[in-house]
Coordinates of C-alpha atoms in Angstrom, one line a residue:
M1045 CA -17.2 48.1 9.0
M1046 CA -19.8 45.5 8.3
K1047 CA -17.9 44.4 5.2
N1048 CA -14.7 43.8 7.3
I1049 CA -16.7 41.8 9.9
Y1050 CA -18.2 39.8 7.0
R1051 CA -14.8 39.0 5.6
I1052 CA -13.4 37.9 9.0
L1053 CA -16.4 35.6 9.7
I1054 CA -15.9 34.0 6.2
I1055 CA -12.2 33.4 6.8
I1056 CA -12.9 31.9 10.3
L1057 CA -15.6 29.6 8.7
L1058 CA -13.3 28.5 5.9
F1059 CA -10.4 27.6 8.3
S1060 CA -12.9 25.8 10.5
I1061 CA -14.2 23.7 7.6
S1062 CA -10.7 23.2 6.3
N1063 CA -9.5 21.9 9.7
E1064 CA -12.4 19.6 10.1
L1065 CA -12.0 18.1 6.6
E1066 CA -8.3 17.7 7.2
A1067 CA -8.9 15.9 10.4
Q1068 CA -11.2 13.5 8.6
T1069 CA -9.2 12.9 5.4
N1070 CA -5.6 13.5 6.3
K1071 CA -5.1 10.3 8.4
F1072 CA -2.5 7.7 7.4
K1073 CA -4.6 4.6 6.8
V1074 CA -3.1 1.2 7.4
V1075 CA -4.9 -2.0 6.7
L1076 CA -3.7 -4.8 9.0
D1077 CA -4.5 -8.3 7.7
A1078 CA -4.2 -11.2 10.1
G1079 CA -3.5 -14.2 7.9
H1080 CA -6.0 -17.1 7.7
G1081 CA -8.8 -17.5 10.2
G1082 CA -11.9 -19.6 10.8
K1083 CA -11.9 -22.8 8.8
D1084 CA -8.4 -21.8 7.4
S1085 CA -6.1 -22.6 10.3
G1086 CA -2.9 -21.8 8.4
K1087 CA 0.2 -23.6 9.6
N1088 CA -0.1 -25.9 12.6
A1089 CA 2.9 -27.5 14.4
H1090 CA 3.7 -28.5 17.9
G1091 CA 0.3 -27.1 19.0
F1092 CA 1.2 -23.6 17.6
L1093 CA -1.6 -22.4 15.4
E1094 CA -0.8 -19.7 12.8
K1095 CA -4.3 -18.2 12.6
N1096 CA -4.3 -17.5 16.4
I1097 CA -0.7 -16.2 16.5
A1098 CA -1.2 -13.9 13.5
L1099 CA -4.4 -12.5 14.9
E1100 CA -2.8 -11.7 18.3
I1101 CA 0.2 -10.0 16.7
T1102 CA -2.0 -8.0 14.3
K1103 CA -4.2 -6.7 17.2
K1104 CA -1.1 -5.7 19.1
V1105 CA 0.3 -3.8 16.1
G1106 CA -3.1 -2.0 15.8
D1107 CA -3.1 -1.1 19.4
I1108 CA 0.3 0.6 19.0
L1109 CA -0.6 2.4 15.8
N1110 CA -3.9 3.6 17.2
R1111 CA -2.1 5.5 19.9
E1112 CA -0.4 7.6 17.3
K1113 CA -2.1 10.8 16.2
G1114 CA -3.0 10.9 12.6
V1115 CA -3.1 7.1 12.1
N1116 CA -6.3 5.2 11.1
V1117 CA -6.1 1.4 11.5
I1118 CA -8.4 -0.9 9.6
Y1119 CA -8.6 -4.6 10.2
T1120 CA -9.5 -7.4 7.7
R1121 CA -10.5 -9.4 10.7
K1122 CA -10.4 -9.0 14.5
T1123 CA -11.8 -12.4 15.4
D1124 CA -11.4 -16.0 14.4
V1125 CA -13.4 -15.8 11.1
F1126 CA -12.6 -16.8 7.6
V1127 CA -12.0 -13.9 5.2
E1128 CA -11.6 -14.6 1.4
L1129 CA -8.5 -13.3 -0.3
T1130 CA -10.6 -11.1 -2.6
E1131 CA -12.3 -9.5 0.4
R1132 CA -8.9 -8.8 2.1
A1133 CA -7.8 -6.8 -0.9
N1134 CA -11.2 -5.2 -1.3
I1135 CA -11.1 -3.9 2.2
A1136 CA -7.8 -2.1 1.5
N1137 CA -8.8 -0.8 -1.8
K1138 CA -12.3 0.5 -0.7
N1139 CA -10.7 2.4 2.2
D1140 CA -8.0 4.0 -0.1
A1141 CA -5.4 2.7 2.3
D1142 CA -1.8 4.0 2.4
L1143 CA -0.4 0.6 3.4
F1144 CA -1.5 -3.0 3.4
V1145 CA 0.3 -5.2 5.9
S1146 CA -0.5 -8.9 6.0
I1147 CA 0.9 -10.9 9.0
H1148 CA 1.6 -14.6 9.0
C1149 CA 3.7 -17.5 10.4
N1150 CA 6.0 -19.7 8.3
S1151 CA 6.4 -23.5 8.1
A1152 CA 9.0 -25.9 6.8
G1153 CA 6.9 -29.0 6.8
K1154 CA 8.6 -31.9 8.6
N1155 CA 11.9 -30.0 8.7
F1156 CA 12.0 -28.5 12.2
A1157 CA 15.4 -26.8 11.8
P1158 CA 14.6 -23.6 9.7
Y1159 CA 13.9 -20.4 11.7
G1160 CA 13.9 -16.6 11.2
T1161 CA 11.7 -13.9 9.6
E1162 CA 10.9 -13.0 6.0
T1163 CA 9.0 -10.2 4.5
F1164 CA 7.6 -10.5 1.0
V1165 CA 6.6 -8.0 -1.6
M1166 CA 4.9 -8.7 -4.9
G1167 CA 7.1 -10.0 -7.7
M1168 CA 8.6 -13.1 -9.1
S1169 CA 10.8 -15.5 -7.1
R1170 CA 14.5 -15.1 -8.0
T1171 CA 15.5 -18.6 -6.8
N1172 CA 14.8 -21.2 -9.5
L1173 CA 11.0 -20.6 -9.5
N1174 CA 10.8 -21.7 -5.9
F1175 CA 7.2 -20.9 -5.3
D1176 CA 6.7 -22.8 -2.0
V1177 CA 5.6 -19.7 0.0
A1178 CA 3.5 -18.4 -2.8
K1179 CA 1.7 -21.8 -3.2
S1180 CA 1.1 -21.9 0.6
E1181 CA -0.3 -18.4 1.0
N1182 CA -2.3 -18.5 -2.2
S1183 CA -3.8 -22.0 -1.6
V1184 CA -6.5 -20.5 0.7
I1185 CA -8.6 -19.9 -2.3
F1186 CA -9.4 -23.6 -2.5
L1187 CA -11.5 -23.1 0.7
E1188 CA -13.8 -20.8 -1.3
S1189 CA -16.7 -22.5 -3.1
D1190 CA -16.6 -20.4 -6.3
Y1191 CA -12.8 -19.9 -6.5
K1192 CA -12.6 -21.0 -10.2
E1193 CA -15.0 -18.3 -11.3
K1194 CA -13.8 -15.6 -8.8
Y1195 CA -10.1 -16.0 -9.6
N1196 CA -10.5 -16.6 -13.3
G1197 CA -8.9 -20.0 -13.4
F1198 CA -5.9 -19.0 -11.2
D1199 CA -4.3 -22.1 -9.7
P1200 CA -1.7 -21.7 -6.9
N1201 CA -0.2 -25.1 -7.7
K1202 CA 0.7 -24.2 -11.3
P1203 CA 3.8 -21.9 -11.8
E1204 CA 2.3 -20.6 -15.0
S1205 CA -0.6 -19.2 -13.0
L1206 CA 1.7 -17.5 -10.6
I1207 CA 3.8 -16.1 -13.5
G1208 CA 0.6 -14.9 -15.1
L1209 CA -0.4 -12.6 -12.2
K1210 CA -0.9 -9.0 -13.4
I1211 CA 1.6 -7.6 -10.9
L1212 CA -0.3 -4.4 -10.4
Q1213 CA 2.0 -3.8 -7.5
E1214 CA 4.8 -2.8 -9.8
E1215 CA 4.1 0.9 -9.4
Y1216 CA 4.4 0.5 -5.6
L1217 CA 7.3 -1.9 -5.5
S1218 CA 10.0 0.5 -4.4
Q1219 CA 7.8 1.7 -1.4
S1220 CA 6.8 -1.8 -0.5
I1221 CA 10.5 -2.8 -0.4
E1222 CA 11.2 0.3 1.8
L1223 CA 8.6 -0.9 4.3
A1224 CA 9.7 -4.5 4.2
S1225 CA 13.4 -3.5 4.7
R1226 CA 12.4 -1.5 7.8
I1227 CA 10.5 -4.4 9.2
E1228 CA 13.3 -6.9 8.7
S1229 CA 15.9 -4.4 10.0
N1230 CA 13.8 -4.0 13.2
F1231 CA 13.6 -7.8 13.6
S1232 CA 17.3 -8.3 13.3
K1233 CA 18.8 -5.2 14.9
K1234 CA 16.3 -4.5 17.6
L1235 CA 15.2 -8.0 18.5
G1236 CA 18.4 -9.9 17.6
R1237 CA 16.4 -12.4 15.5
K1238 CA 17.5 -14.1 12.3
S1239 CA 16.3 -12.2 9.3
R1240 CA 16.0 -14.3 6.1
G1241 CA 15.6 -11.0 4.2
V1242 CA 13.2 -9.2 1.9
K1243 CA 11.9 -11.4 -0.9
Q1244 CA 9.7 -11.2 -3.9
Q1245 CA 6.9 -13.8 -4.5
P1246 CA 3.8 -13.8 -6.7
L1247 CA 1.2 -13.5 -3.9
W1248 CA -2.4 -12.9 -5.0
V1249 CA -3.4 -10.7 -2.1
L1250 CA -0.5 -8.3 -2.6
D1251 CA -1.1 -8.2 -6.4
A1252 CA -4.7 -7.2 -5.8
S1253 CA -4.0 -4.4 -3.4
Y1254 CA -3.6 -0.9 -4.9
M1255 CA -1.1 0.5 -2.5
P1256 CA 2.3 -0.4 -1.1
S1257 CA 1.9 -3.9 0.4
V1258 CA 3.9 -6.5 2.3
L1259 CA 3.3 -9.9 3.7
I1260 CA 5.3 -10.7 6.9
E1261 CA 6.3 -14.3 7.9
T1262 CA 7.0 -13.6 11.6
G1263 CA 8.8 -16.9 12.1
F1264 CA 8.5 -20.7 11.8
V1265 CA 5.9 -22.6 13.9
T1266 CA 7.7 -25.8 12.8
N1267 CA 10.7 -24.7 14.8
V1268 CA 9.9 -25.6 18.4
E1269 CA 11.9 -22.8 20.1
E1270 CA 10.7 -20.1 17.6
G1271 CA 7.2 -21.5 17.8
K1272 CA 7.2 -21.0 21.6
Y1273 CA 8.4 -17.4 21.1
L1274 CA 5.7 -16.7 18.5
N1275 CA 3.1 -18.1 20.8
S1276 CA 4.2 -16.2 23.9
E1277 CA 2.9 -12.8 25.1
K1278 CA 6.5 -11.5 25.2
G1279 CA 7.2 -12.6 21.6
Q1280 CA 4.0 -11.2 20.2
N1281 CA 4.6 -7.9 22.0
E1282 CA 8.1 -7.6 20.6
I1283 CA 7.1 -8.6 17.1
A1284 CA 4.2 -6.1 17.1
D1285 CA 6.4 -3.3 18.3
A1286 CA 9.0 -4.0 15.6
I1287 CA 6.3 -4.0 12.9
A1288 CA 4.5 -0.9 14.2
N1289 CA 7.7 1.1 14.5
A1290 CA 8.6 0.2 10.9
V1291 CA 5.2 1.5 9.8
L1292 CA 5.6 4.7 11.7
D1293 CA 9.1 5.2 10.3
Y1294 CA 7.7 4.7 6.8
K1295 CA 4.9 7.1 7.5
K1296 CA 7.4 9.8 8.6
E1297 CA 9.4 9.5 5.4
F1298 CA 6.7 8.9 2.7
F1299 CA 3.4 10.2 3.9
Q1300 CA 2.8 13.8 3.0
E1301 CA 0.5 15.7 5.4
N1302 CA -1.9 18.0 3.6
T1303 CA -1.0 21.1 5.6
N1304 CA -0.1 23.5 2.8
N1305 CA -3.6 24.6 1.7
T1306 CA -3.9 28.4 1.5
V1307 CA -7.2 30.2 1.6
I1308 CA -7.3 33.6 -0.2
V1309 CA -10.2 35.9 0.0
E1310 CA -10.4 38.6 -2.7
E1311 CA -12.9 41.4 -3.2
T1312 CA -14.9 41.6 -6.4
K1313 CA -16.7 44.6 -7.9
D1314 CA -19.9 43.8 -6.1
D1315 CA -18.1 43.7 -2.8
K1316 CA -18.7 40.0 -2.4
P1317 CA -15.6 38.0 -1.5
E1318 CA -14.3 35.5 -4.0
I1319 CA -12.8 32.4 -2.3
K1320 CA -9.9 30.5 -3.9
L1321 CA -8.2 27.3 -2.6
I1322 CA -4.6 26.8 -3.7
N1323 CA -3.3 23.3 -3.0
G1324 CA -0.3 22.7 -5.2
L1325 CA -1.7 19.6 -6.9
V1326 CA -0.6 18.4 -10.3
F1327 CA -1.9 15.2 -12.1
K1328 CA 0.1 13.4 -14.8
V1329 CA -0.3 10.2 -16.8
Q1330 CA 2.4 7.7 -16.5
I1331 CA 2.6 6.0 -19.9
S1332 CA 5.8 3.9 -19.6
A1333 CA 8.8 2.9 -17.6
S1334 CA 12.1 1.7 -19.1
S1335 CA 15.7 1.2 -18.4
R1336 CA 16.4 3.3 -21.5
K1337 CA 16.8 7.0 -21.2
L1338 CA 14.8 8.6 -24.0
D1339 CA 14.5 12.1 -25.2
T1340 CA 11.2 13.5 -24.3
K1341 CA 10.4 14.7 -27.8
P1342 CA 6.9 13.8 -29.2
S1343 CA 8.3 11.6 -31.9
N1344 CA 9.5 9.1 -29.3
F1345 CA 6.0 8.9 -27.7
K1346 CA 3.5 8.6 -30.6
K1347 CA 3.3 12.4 -30.9
L1348 CA 2.1 13.0 -27.4
S1349 CA 3.2 16.2 -25.8
P1350 CA 4.3 17.4 -23.3
I1351 CA 6.3 14.5 -22.0
S1352 CA 8.3 14.5 -18.7
R1353 CA 10.8 12.0 -17.4
E1354 CA 11.8 10.9 -13.9
Q1355 CA 14.5 8.6 -12.8
E1356 CA 14.0 6.1 -10.0
G1357 CA 17.2 4.0 -9.5
K1358 CA 18.0 2.5 -12.9
L1359 CA 14.5 3.0 -14.1
F1360 CA 13.2 5.9 -16.2
K1361 CA 9.5 6.8 -16.0
Y1362 CA 7.7 8.8 -18.6
F1363 CA 4.7 11.0 -18.1
Y1364 CA 2.2 12.7 -20.4
G1365 CA 0.6 16.0 -19.4
E1366 CA 0.6 18.2 -16.3
E1367 CA -2.9 18.9 -15.2
N1368 CA -4.4 20.9 -12.3
S1369 CA -7.6 18.9 -12.2
Y1370 CA -8.3 15.1 -12.1
D1371 CA -11.0 15.4 -14.9
S1372 CA -8.4 16.9 -17.2
A1373 CA -6.0 14.1 -16.3
K1374 CA -8.6 11.6 -17.2
N1375 CA -8.9 13.1 -20.6
K1376 CA -5.2 12.8 -21.0
L1377 CA -5.4 9.2 -19.9
E1378 CA -8.0 8.4 -22.5
E1379 CA -5.8 10.1 -25.1
A1380 CA -2.8 8.1 -24.1
K1381 CA -4.7 4.8 -24.2
S1382 CA -6.0 5.7 -27.7
K1383 CA -2.4 5.9 -28.8
G1384 CA -1.7 2.4 -27.6
Y1385 CA -0.5 3.0 -24.0
N1386 CA -3.1 0.6 -22.6
S1387 CA -1.3 0.2 -19.2
A1388 CA -1.1 4.0 -18.6
F1389 CA -2.4 5.4 -15.3
I1390 CA -2.8 8.7 -13.4
V1391 CA -0.3 9.8 -10.8
A1392 CA -0.5 12.9 -8.5
Y1393 CA 1.9 15.3 -6.9
K1394 CA 1.5 17.9 -4.2
D1395 CA 4.1 20.6 -4.1
G1396 CA 6.4 18.4 -6.3
V1397 CA 6.1 15.4 -4.0
K1398 CA 4.3 12.3 -5.3
I1399 CA 1.1 11.3 -3.3
S1400 CA -1.7 8.8 -3.9
V1401 CA -4.3 9.8 -6.4
A1402 CA -7.0 9.0 -3.8
D1403 CA -5.5 11.6 -1.4
A1404 CA -5.2 14.1 -4.2
I1405 CA -8.9 13.8 -5.1
K1406 CA -9.9 14.2 -1.5

């Protein structure tokens, strides 16, 4: 009798702990980055100041997301302060965010005609190396006193510097595009605004963020009518709603809730229950990606085995190992790098669905 009571109390305790941990770690974390701030005013035209508009829209997006259960909003700034580009990315990375969303306004210099929205993901411009947006958004580093050392000689005014970005975002490109497409679709279909599309540009803050990331140009302050809209309460509310709904749509499709953990209590010979946690986690090491479909035999991958292959669009991704623990995966990673796969990295799956490594470790 006492043994059964003991077993029931342990099970209750385990589920209580599990629920508490889940509530703490299973939130969808979104870093909202209001562009510019403080001594960096951003674009300024007709009395419309980018740093103020971006901050107001960002806070409104956060207010909407914070009303949703299971969403944790983190801001890079909530007041008119200057935040370095490195710190913006660091905030997202340190918090193991699921999304990084940077909010800005556009400008066309002395040309007051252009209008409409654009959402950028990390990558190279496809239009004759037109780096105007990249130069504009990256040039904030010149306001940082030690930018030459901090950014290792990176110069936003030189195309070769932009081309030389590491593009760490490549692994998250497809998910970044998914979010960007939802944002632009909401702007055009729900608000009736002109969408200039989803575009790729070498933007430092996106490159340095280790999760799906987008930079939104919500409209042109140089266009008088659009500037008035961006600067109005009505416009900011509508833009915030469109962005927040796109984030929530993305969450619904791509964020995997950790609800499948199963607790098993088994008796041992000494009548003390043995506790096991089954969580369906698998770690692999992605060693390469190619447009070529290769046989997964060891001879094609420097004698590494086992090799698995996944297709994503026209791209084939190749993975080494299939481990149940992160430590084992780290050993596989070191082995892959010793074979010359220097850009290899660990990926994680839960019940066959890819999740972030940070969530898997938690």
